[in-house]
mmCIF file of C-alpha atoms in Angstrom:
data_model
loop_
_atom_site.group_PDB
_atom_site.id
_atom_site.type_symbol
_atom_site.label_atom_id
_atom_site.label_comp_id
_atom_site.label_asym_id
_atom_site.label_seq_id
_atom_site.Cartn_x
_atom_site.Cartn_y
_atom_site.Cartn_z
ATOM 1 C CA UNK A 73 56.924 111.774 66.890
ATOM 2 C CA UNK A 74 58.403 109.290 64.705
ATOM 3 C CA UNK A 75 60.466 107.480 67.777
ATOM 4 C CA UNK A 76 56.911 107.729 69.259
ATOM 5 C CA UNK A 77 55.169 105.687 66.128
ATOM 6 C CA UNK A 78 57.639 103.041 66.049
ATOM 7 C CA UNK A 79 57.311 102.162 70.008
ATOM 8 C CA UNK A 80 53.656 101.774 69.323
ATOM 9 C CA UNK A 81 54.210 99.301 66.951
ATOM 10 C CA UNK A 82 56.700 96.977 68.938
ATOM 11 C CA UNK A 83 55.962 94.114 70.635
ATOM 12 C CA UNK A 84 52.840 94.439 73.200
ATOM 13 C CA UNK A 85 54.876 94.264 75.915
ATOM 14 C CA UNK A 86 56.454 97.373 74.738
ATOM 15 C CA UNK A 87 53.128 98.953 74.108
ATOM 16 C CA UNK A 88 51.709 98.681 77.511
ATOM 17 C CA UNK A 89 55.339 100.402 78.651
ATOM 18 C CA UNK A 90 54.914 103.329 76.342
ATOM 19 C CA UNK A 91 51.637 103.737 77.525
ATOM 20 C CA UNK A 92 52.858 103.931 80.734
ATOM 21 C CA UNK A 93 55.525 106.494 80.075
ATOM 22 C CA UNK A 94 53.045 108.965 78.037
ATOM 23 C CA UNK A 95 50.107 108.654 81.014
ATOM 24 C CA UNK A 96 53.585 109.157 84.001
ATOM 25 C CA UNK A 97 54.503 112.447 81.766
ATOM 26 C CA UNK A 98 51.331 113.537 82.703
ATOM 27 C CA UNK A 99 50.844 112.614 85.730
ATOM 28 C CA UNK A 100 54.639 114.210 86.831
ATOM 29 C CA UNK A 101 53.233 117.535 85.452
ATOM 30 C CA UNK A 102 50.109 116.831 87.516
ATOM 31 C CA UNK A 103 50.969 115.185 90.590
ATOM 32 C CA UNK A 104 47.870 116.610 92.472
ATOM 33 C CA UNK A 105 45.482 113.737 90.293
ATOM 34 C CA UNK A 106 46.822 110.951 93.067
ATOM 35 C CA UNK A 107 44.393 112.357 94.854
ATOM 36 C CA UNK A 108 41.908 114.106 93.226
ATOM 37 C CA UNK A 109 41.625 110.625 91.305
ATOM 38 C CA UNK A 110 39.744 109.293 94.226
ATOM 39 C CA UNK A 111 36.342 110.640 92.896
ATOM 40 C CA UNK A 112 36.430 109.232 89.535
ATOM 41 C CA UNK A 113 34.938 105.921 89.212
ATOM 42 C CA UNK A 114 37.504 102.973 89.477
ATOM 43 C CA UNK A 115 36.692 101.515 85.938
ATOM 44 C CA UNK A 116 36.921 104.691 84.343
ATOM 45 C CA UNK A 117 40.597 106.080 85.755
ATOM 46 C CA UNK A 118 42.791 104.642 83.243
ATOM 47 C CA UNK A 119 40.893 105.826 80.721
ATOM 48 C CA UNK A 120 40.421 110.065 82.335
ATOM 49 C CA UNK A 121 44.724 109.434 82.560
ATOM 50 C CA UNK A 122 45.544 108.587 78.784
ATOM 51 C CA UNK A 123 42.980 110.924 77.583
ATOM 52 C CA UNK A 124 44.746 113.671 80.009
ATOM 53 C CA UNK A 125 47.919 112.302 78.355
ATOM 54 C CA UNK A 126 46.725 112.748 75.017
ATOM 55 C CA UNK A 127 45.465 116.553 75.605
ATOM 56 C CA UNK A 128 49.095 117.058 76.645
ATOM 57 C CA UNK A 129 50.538 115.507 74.046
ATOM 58 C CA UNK A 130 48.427 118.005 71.477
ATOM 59 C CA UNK A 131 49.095 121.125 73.552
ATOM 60 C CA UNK A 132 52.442 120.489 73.888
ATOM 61 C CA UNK A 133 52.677 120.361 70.515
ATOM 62 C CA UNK A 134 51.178 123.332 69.693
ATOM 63 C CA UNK A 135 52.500 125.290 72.221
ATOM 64 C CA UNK A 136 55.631 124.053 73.040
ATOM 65 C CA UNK A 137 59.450 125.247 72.374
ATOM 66 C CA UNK A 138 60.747 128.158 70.427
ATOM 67 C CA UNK A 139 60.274 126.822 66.924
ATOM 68 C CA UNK A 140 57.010 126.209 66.303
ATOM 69 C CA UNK A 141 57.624 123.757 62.990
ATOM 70 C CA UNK A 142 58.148 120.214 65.126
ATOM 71 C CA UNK A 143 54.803 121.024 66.818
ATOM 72 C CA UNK A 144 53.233 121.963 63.655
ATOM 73 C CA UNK A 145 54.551 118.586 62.000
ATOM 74 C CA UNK A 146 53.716 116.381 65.125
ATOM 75 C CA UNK A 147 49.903 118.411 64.796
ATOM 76 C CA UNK A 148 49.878 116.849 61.294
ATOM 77 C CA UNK A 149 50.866 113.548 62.504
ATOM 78 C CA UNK A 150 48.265 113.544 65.147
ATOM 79 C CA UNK A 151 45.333 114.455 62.666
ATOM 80 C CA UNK A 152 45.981 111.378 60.763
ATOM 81 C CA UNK A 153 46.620 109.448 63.888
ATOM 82 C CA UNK A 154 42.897 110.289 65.200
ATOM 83 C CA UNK A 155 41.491 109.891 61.685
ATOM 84 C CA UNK A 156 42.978 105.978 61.402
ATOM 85 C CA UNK A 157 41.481 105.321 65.035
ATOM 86 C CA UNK A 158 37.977 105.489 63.314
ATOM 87 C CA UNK A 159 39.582 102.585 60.888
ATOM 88 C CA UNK A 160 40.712 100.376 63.376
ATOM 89 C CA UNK A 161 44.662 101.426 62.759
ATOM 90 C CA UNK A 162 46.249 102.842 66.087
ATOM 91 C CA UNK A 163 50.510 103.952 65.718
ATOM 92 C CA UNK A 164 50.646 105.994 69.005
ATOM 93 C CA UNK A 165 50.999 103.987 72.550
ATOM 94 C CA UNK A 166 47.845 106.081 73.996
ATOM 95 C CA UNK A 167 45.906 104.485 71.445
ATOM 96 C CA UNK A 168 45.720 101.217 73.445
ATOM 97 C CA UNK A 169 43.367 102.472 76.247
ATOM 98 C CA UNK A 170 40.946 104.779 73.654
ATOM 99 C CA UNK A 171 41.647 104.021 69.849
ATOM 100 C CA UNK A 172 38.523 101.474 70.500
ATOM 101 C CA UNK A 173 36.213 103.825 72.499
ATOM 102 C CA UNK A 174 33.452 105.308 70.558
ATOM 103 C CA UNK A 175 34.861 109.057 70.455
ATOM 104 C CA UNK A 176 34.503 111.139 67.954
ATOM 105 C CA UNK A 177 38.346 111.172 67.324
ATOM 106 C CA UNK A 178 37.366 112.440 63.833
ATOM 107 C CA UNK A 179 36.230 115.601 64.943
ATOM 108 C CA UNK A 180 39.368 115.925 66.832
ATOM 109 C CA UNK A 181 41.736 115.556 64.045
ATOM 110 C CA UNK A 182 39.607 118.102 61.976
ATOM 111 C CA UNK A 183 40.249 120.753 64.998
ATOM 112 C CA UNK A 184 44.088 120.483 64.733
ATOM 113 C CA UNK A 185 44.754 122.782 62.654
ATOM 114 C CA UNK A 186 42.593 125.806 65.052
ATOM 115 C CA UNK A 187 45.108 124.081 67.376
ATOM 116 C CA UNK A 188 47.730 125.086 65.407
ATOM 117 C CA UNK A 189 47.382 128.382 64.450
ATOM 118 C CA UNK A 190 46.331 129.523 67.962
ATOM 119 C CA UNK A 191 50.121 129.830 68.328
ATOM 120 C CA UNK A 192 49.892 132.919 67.500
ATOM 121 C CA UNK A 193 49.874 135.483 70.058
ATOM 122 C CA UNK A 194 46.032 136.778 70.663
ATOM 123 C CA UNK A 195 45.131 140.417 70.034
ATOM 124 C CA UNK A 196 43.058 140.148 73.119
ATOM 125 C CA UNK A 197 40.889 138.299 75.172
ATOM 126 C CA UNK A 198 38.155 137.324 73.188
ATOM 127 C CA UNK A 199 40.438 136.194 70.294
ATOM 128 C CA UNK A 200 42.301 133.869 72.721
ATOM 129 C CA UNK A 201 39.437 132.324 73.455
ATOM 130 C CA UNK A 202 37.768 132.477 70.034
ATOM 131 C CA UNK A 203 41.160 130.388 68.395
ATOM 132 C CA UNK A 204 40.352 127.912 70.612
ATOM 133 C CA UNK A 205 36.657 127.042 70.387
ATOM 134 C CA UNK A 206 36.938 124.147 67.787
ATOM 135 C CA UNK A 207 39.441 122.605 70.022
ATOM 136 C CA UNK A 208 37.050 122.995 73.008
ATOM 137 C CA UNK A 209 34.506 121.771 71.557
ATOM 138 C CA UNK A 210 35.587 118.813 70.151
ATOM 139 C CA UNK A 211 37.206 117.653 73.557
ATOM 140 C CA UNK A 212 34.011 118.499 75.071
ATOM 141 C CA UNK A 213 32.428 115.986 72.783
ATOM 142 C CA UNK A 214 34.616 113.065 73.413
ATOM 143 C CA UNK A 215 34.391 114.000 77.016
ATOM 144 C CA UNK A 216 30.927 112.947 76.974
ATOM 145 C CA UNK A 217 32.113 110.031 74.906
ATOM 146 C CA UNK A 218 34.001 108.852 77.302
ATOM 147 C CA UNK A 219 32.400 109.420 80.717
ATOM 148 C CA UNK A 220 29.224 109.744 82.148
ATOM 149 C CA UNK A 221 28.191 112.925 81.788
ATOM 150 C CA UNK A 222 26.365 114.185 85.139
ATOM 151 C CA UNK A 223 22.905 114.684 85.245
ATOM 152 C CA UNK A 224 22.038 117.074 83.948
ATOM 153 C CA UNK A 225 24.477 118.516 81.954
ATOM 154 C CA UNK A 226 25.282 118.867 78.444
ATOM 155 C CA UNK A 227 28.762 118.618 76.720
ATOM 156 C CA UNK A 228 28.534 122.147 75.315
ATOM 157 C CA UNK A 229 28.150 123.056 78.660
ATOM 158 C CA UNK A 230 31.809 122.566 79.400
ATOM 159 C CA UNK A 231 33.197 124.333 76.720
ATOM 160 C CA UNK A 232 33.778 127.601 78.068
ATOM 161 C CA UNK A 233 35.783 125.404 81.151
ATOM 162 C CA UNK A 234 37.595 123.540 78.478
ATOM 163 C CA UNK A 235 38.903 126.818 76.945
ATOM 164 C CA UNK A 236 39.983 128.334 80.089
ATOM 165 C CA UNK A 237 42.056 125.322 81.180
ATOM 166 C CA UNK A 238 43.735 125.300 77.754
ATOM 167 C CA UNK A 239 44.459 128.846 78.118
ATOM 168 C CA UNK A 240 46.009 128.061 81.846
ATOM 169 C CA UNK A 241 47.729 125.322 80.261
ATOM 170 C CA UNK A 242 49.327 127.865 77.365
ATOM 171 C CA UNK A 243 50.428 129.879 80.058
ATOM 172 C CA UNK A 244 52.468 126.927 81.606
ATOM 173 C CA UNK A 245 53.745 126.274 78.250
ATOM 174 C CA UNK A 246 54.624 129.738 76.925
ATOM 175 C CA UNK A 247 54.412 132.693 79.787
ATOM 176 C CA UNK A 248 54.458 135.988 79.027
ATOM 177 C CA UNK A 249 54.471 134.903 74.922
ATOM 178 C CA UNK A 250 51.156 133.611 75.462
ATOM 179 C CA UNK A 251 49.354 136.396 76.939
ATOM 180 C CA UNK A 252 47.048 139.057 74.688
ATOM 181 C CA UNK A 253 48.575 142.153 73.003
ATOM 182 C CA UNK A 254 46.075 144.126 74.378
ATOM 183 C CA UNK A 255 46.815 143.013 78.354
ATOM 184 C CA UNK A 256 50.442 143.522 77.574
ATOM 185 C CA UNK A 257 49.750 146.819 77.001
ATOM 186 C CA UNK A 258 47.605 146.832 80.077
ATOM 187 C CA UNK A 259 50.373 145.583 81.898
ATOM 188 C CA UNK A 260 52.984 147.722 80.676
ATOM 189 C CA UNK A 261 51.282 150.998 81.884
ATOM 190 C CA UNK A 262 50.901 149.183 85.112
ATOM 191 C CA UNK A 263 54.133 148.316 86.136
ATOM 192 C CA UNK A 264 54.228 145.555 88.821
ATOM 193 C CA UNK A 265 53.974 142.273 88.309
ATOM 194 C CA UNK A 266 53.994 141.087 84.762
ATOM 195 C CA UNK A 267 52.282 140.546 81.543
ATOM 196 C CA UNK A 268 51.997 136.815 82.765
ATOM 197 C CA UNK A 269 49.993 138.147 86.095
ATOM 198 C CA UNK A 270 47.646 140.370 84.466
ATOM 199 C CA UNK A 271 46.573 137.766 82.462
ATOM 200 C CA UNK A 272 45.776 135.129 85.327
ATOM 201 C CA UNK A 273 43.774 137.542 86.695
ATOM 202 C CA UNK A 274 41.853 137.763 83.486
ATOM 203 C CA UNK A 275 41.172 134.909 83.186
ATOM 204 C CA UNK A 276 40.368 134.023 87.554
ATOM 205 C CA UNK A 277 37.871 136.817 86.703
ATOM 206 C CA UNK A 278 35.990 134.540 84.113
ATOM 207 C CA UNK A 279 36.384 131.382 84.969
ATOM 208 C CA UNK A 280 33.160 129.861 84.210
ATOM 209 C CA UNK A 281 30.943 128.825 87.433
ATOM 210 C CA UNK A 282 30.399 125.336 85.653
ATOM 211 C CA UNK A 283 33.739 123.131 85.791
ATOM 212 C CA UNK A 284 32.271 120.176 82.868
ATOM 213 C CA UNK A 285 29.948 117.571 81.965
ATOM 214 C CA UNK A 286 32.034 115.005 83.318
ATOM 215 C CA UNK A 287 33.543 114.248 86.573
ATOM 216 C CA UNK A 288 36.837 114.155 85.489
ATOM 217 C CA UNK A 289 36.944 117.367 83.047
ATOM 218 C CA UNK A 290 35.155 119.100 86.904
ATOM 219 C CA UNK A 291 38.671 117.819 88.390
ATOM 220 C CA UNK A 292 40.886 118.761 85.666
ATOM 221 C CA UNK A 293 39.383 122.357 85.893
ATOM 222 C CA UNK A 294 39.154 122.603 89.227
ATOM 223 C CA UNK A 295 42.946 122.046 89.938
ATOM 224 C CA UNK A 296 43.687 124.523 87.073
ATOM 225 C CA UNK A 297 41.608 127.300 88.279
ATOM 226 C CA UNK A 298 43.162 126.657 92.098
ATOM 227 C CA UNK A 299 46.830 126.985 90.272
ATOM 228 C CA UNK A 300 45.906 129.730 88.993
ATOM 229 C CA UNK A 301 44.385 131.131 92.704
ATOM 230 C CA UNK A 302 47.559 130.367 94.203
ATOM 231 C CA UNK A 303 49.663 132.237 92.034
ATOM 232 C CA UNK A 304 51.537 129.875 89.854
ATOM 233 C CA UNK A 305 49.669 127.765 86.657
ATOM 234 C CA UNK A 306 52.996 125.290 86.663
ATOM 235 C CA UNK A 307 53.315 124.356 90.162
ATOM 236 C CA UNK A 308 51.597 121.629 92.256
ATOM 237 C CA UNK A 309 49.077 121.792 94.674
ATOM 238 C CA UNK A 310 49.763 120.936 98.334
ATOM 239 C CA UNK A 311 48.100 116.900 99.103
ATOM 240 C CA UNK A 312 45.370 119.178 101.318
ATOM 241 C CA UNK A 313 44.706 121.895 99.039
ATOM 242 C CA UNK A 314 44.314 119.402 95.536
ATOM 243 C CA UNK A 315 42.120 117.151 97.762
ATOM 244 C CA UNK A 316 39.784 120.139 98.502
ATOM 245 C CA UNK A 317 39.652 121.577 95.093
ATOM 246 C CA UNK A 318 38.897 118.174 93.472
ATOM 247 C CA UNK A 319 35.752 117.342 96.087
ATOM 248 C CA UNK A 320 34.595 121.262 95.150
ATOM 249 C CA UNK A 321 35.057 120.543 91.265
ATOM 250 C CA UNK A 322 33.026 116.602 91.807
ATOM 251 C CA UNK A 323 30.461 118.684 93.751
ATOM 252 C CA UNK A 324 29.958 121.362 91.448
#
C-alpha cells in the first residue's frame, strides 16, 4: 500500500493514470459492467467505477492471500486514508473521483476493523452475516451519498443486499476457507459437490428480493446473485446474460 501512497502523490498526470489502473482492476474482475453500465446515469459512471474500485480494494484486503497481516496493515492504512478525506488530505489515486463527495467516509474507516476480523471463518450463517453488518451498513450509507437513491427506498434497505454480495465476493476471494463451520459439516455428510457449493446455495436461498437503494448497488447485486445462479461467483457473465440481469436489477 505504500507503492500505492506514493503514486497518489506524483505529479497529476500520474494521478489520473493510477486512477485508471485501480478502476481497470476492477473492471477486469467485472467485465460484465460494460454493459450493465448502460443504465446508470452518464454523469454518475465514473463515480459507481472508483467506488466499485475502492470496495475491492477493502475486500481484497481483508480477504485476500494466505497471510492475513498485509491485509490487516493495508485495513489500517485505509482507516486513516478515509478519516483524512473528511480533512481535505487524499494519498490513494481513488481519492481523486470521491475524496470531495460528501460521504460519510468517516463511518467507513470506523467499520474497518469488523472488516477485519470477519476473516475469520464463521461458525454459521448468521455469524457470517452478523461480522459484516457494520461494513454493510456503512457502504449502504455512502451509497445513498453518492447516488440517487430510487424512490422510494431507504439506504438501510440495501443492507441485507450489501452483505450478501460481500459474502459472494469472500467466496471469490477465499473458497471453501470462507464458508461456515456449520455448512462444512453439512457438506461433509453430504458428499457431492463441495463445501464451496453448499454454501452458494445458502446464500441463492436468501438473497434478499430488494437489490439497493441505488441504481448502481441494484446492478452490482444483480450480477453477483446471477454468478452465483450460474454456478461460479468468479467467472463472467455472457454479454446477453449480464445485459439481462442488469435491466432486472435497474427494474427491481
Amino acid at each position: 500500500m505504500a507503492g500505492d501512497a506514493m503514486s497518489a502523490t506524483a505529479a497529476p498526470a500520474g494521478d489520473e493514470q493510477a486512477l485508471h489502473d485501480f478502476a481497470g482492476k476492477w473492471r477486469a474482475r467485472w467485465p460484465e459492467w460494460s454493459v450493465a453500465e448502460v443504465f446508470v446515469p452518464r454523469s454518475q459512471r465514473a463515480t459507481a467505477v472508483a467506488w466499485a474500485a475502492l470496495q475491492q480494494e477493502l475486500t481484497d484486503a481483508a480477504w485476500g492471500g494466505s497471510d492475513a497481516l498485509p491485509g490487516e496493515a493495508k485495513l489500517g492504512w485505509w482507516m486513516e486514508e478515509l478519516q483524512g478525506w473528511r480533512q481535505g488530505r487524499r494519498r490513494h489515486p481513488l481519492g481523486l473521483a470521491l475524496q470531495r463527495q460528501a460521504a460519510p467516509w468517516q463511518a467507513l474507516a470506523a467499520a474497518l476493523p469488523a472488516l477485519r476480523d470477519s476473516r475469520e471463518r464463521p461458525g454459521d450463517r448468521g455469524e457470517a452475516f452478523d461480522h459484516l453488518l457494520p461494513v454493510a451498513e456503512a457502504i449502504g450509507a455512502i451509497d445513498a451519498a453518492l447516488f440517487e437513491p430510487v424512490p422510494g427506498q431507504l439506504a438501510e434497505a440495501a443492507v441485507p443486499a450489501i452483505q450478501s454480495s460481500l459474502l459472494e465476493a469472500r467466496l471469490v476471494l477465499q473458497g471453501d476457507a470462507a464458508v461456515p463451520l456449520s455448512v462444512v459439516a453439512r457438506a461433509m455428510a453430504r458428499p457431492g459437490e463441495g463445501a464451496a457449493a453448499e454454501w452458494s446455495r445458502d446464500l441463492l436461498a436468501q438473497w434478499p428480493d430488494r437489490g439497493g437503494a441505488t441504481v448502481p448497488r441494484r446492478l452490482w447485486t444483480a450480477l453477483a446473485h446471477t454468478r452465483l445462479q450460474r454456478g461460479d461467483a468468479a467467472r463472467p457473465l455472457s454479454p446477453w446474460t449480464a445485459l439481462l440481469a442488469a435491466w432486472r436489477g435497474a427494474r427491481n
